[in-house]
PDB file of C-alpha atoms in Angstrom:
ATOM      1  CA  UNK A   1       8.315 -16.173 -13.361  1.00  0.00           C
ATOM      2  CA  UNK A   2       5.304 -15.771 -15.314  1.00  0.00           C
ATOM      3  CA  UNK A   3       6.186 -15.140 -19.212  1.00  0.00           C
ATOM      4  CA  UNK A   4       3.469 -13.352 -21.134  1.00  0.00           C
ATOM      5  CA  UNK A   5       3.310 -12.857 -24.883  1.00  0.00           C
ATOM      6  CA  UNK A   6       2.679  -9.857 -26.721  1.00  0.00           C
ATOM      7  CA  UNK A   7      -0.990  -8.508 -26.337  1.00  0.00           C
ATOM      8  CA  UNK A   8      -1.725 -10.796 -22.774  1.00  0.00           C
ATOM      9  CA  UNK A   9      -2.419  -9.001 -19.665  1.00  0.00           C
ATOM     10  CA  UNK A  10      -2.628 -10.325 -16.147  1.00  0.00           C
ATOM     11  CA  UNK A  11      -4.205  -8.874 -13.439  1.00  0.00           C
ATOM     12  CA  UNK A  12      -3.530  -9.720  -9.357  1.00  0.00           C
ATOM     13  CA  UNK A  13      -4.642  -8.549  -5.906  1.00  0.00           C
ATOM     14  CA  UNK A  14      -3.500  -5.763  -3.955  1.00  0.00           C
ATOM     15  CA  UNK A  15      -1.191  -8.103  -1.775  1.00  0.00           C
ATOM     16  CA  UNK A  16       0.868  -9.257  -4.518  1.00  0.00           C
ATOM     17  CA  UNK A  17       4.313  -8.200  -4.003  1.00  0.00           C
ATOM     18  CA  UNK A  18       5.934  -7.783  -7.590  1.00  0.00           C
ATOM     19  CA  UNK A  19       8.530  -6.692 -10.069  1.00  0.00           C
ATOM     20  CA  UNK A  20       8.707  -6.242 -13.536  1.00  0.00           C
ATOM     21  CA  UNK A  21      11.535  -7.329 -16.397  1.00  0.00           C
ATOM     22  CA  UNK A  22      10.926  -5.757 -19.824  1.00  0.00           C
ATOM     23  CA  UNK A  23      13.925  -7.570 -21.377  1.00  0.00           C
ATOM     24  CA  UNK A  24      12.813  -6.381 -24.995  1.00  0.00           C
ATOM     25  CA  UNK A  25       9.790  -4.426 -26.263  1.00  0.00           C
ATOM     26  CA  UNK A  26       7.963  -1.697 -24.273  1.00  0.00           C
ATOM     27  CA  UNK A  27       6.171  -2.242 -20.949  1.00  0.00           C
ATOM     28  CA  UNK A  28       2.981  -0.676 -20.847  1.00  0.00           C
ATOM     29  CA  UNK A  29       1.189  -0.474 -17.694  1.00  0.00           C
ATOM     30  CA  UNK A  30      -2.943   0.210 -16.744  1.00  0.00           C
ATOM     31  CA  UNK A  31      -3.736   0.233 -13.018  1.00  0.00           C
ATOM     32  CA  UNK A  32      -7.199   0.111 -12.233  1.00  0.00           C
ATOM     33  CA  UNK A  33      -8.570   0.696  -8.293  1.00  0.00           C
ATOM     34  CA  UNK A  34     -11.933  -1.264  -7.544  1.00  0.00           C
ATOM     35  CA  UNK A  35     -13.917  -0.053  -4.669  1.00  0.00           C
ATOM     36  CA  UNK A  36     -16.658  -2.736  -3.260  1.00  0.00           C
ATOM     37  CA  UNK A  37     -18.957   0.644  -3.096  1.00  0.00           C
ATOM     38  CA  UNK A  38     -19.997   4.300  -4.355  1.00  0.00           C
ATOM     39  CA  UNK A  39     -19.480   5.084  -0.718  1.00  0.00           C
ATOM     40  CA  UNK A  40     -15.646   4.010  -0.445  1.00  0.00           C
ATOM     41  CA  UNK A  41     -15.007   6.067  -3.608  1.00  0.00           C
ATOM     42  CA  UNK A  42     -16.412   9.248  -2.440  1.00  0.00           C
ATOM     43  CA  UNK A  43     -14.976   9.422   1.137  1.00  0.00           C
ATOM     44  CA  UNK A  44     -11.957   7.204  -0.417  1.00  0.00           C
ATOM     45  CA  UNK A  45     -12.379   4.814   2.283  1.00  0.00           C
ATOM     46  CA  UNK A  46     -10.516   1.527   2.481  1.00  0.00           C
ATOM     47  CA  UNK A  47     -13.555  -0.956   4.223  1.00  0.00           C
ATOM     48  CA  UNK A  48     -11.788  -4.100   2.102  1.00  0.00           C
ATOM     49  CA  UNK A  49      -8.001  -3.607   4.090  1.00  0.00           C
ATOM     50  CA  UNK A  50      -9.854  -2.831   6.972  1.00  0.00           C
ATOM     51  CA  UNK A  51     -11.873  -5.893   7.218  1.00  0.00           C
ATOM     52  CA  UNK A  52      -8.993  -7.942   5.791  1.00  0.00           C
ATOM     53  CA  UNK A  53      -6.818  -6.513   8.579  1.00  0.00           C
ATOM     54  CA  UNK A  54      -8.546  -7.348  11.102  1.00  0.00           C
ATOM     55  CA  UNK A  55      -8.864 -10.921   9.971  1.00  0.00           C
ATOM     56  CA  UNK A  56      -5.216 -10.742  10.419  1.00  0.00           C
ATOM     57  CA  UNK A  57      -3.622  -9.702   7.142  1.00  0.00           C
ATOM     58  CA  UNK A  58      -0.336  -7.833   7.343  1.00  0.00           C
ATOM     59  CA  UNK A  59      -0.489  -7.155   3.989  1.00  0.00           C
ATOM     60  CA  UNK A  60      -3.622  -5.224   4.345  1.00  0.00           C
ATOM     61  CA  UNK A  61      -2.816  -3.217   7.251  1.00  0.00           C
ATOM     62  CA  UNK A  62       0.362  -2.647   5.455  1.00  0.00           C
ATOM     63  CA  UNK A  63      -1.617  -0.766   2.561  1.00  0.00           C
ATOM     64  CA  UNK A  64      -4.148   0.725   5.083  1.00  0.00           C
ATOM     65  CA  UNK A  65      -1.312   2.344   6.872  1.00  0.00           C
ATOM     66  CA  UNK A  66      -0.075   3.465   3.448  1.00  0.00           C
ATOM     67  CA  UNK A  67      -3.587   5.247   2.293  1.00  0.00           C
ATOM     68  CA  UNK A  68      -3.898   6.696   6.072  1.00  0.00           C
ATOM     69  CA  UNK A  69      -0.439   8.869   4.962  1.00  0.00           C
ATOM     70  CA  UNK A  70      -1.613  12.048   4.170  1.00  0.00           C
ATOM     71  CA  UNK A  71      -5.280  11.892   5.551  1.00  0.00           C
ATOM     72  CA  UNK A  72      -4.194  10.275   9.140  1.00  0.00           C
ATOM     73  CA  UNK A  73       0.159  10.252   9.634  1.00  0.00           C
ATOM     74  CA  UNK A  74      -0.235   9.133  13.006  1.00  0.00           C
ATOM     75  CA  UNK A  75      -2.583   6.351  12.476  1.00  0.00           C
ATOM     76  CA  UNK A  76      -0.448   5.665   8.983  1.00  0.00           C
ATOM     77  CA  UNK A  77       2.526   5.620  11.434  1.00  0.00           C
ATOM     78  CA  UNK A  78       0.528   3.426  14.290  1.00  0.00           C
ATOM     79  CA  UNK A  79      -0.176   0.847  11.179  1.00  0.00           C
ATOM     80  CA  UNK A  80       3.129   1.319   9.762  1.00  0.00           C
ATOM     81  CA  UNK A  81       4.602  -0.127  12.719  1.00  0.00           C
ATOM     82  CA  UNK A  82       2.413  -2.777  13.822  1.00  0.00           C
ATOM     83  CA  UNK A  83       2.828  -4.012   9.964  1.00  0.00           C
ATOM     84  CA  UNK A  84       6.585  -3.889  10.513  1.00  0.00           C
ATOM     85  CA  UNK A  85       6.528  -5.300  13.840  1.00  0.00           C
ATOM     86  CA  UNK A  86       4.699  -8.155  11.776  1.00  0.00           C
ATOM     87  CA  UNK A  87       7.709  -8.497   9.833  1.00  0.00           C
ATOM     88  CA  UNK A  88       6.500  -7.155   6.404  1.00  0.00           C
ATOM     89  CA  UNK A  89       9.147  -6.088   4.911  1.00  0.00           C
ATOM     90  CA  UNK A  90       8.034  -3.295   2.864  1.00  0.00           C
ATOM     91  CA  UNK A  91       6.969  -1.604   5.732  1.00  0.00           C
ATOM     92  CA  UNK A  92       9.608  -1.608   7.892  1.00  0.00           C
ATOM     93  CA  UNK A  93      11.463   0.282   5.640  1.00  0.00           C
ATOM     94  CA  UNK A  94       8.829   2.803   4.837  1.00  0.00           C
ATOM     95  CA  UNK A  95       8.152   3.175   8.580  1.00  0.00           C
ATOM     96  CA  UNK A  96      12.305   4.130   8.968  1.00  0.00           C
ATOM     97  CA  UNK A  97      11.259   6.503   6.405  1.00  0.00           C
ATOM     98  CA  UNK A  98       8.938   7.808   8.144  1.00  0.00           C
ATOM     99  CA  UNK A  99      10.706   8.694  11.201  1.00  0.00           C
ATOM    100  CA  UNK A 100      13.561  10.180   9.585  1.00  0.00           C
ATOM    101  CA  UNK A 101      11.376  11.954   7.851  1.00  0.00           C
ATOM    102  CA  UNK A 102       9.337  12.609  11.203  1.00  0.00           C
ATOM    103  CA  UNK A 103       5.753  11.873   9.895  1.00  0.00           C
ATOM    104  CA  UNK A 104       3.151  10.819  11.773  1.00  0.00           C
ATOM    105  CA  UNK A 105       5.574  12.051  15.083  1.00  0.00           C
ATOM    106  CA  UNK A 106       3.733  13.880  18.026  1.00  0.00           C
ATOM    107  CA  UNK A 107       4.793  17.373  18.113  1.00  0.00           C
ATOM    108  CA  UNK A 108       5.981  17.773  14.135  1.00  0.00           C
ATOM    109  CA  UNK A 109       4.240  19.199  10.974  1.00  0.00           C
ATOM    110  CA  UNK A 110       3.207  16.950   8.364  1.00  0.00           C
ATOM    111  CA  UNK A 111       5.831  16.447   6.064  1.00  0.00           C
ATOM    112  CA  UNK A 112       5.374  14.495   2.750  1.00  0.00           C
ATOM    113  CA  UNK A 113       7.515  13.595   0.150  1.00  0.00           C
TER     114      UNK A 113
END
């Protein structure tokens, strides 16, 4: 575990997997996204997990699948599953979710949470 003081911050990559124990005092949390362009902002494009999963990150084509949800659900679901098939565990149980749910299915209406 990683103790921090009052007033100290830390900050960590998108493929951290984390949790958080607030065992007194108030948790206060600032995300901040960081695109490498103008272009990725505007058309919200994800060039960083793309390039990262194709080098063979899981992680990354864990969270690419995840941003594809609403934009793309059957490439989210195509992702979803190859990331799962990986074994990453997060994703194998958001890609059961998903096909309960029936997202990213052939032949059913978008359906999002």
């Amino acid at each position: 575990p990683v103790r921090l003081e009052a007033g100290e911050v830390i900050a960590h990559s998108f493929d951290l997997q984390h949790g958080v124990e607030v065992s007194s005092g108030t948790r206060c949390s600032l995300i901040l996204w960081f695109a490498d362009s103008a272009a990725a902002c505007k058309d919200k494009s994800r060039p960083w997990y793309e390039r990262a999963a194709a080098n063979g990150s899981v992680d990354a084509l864990y969270n690419l699948a995840k941003s594809r949800r609403v934009d793309d659900p059957r490439g989210s679901l195509r992702g979803m599953r190859e990331a799962a098939e990986a074994g990453h565990f997060m994703a194998q149980n958001d890609l059961a979710g998903m096909l309960l749910e029936g997202r990213g299915l052939p032949g059913t209406a978008t359906r999002t949470r």
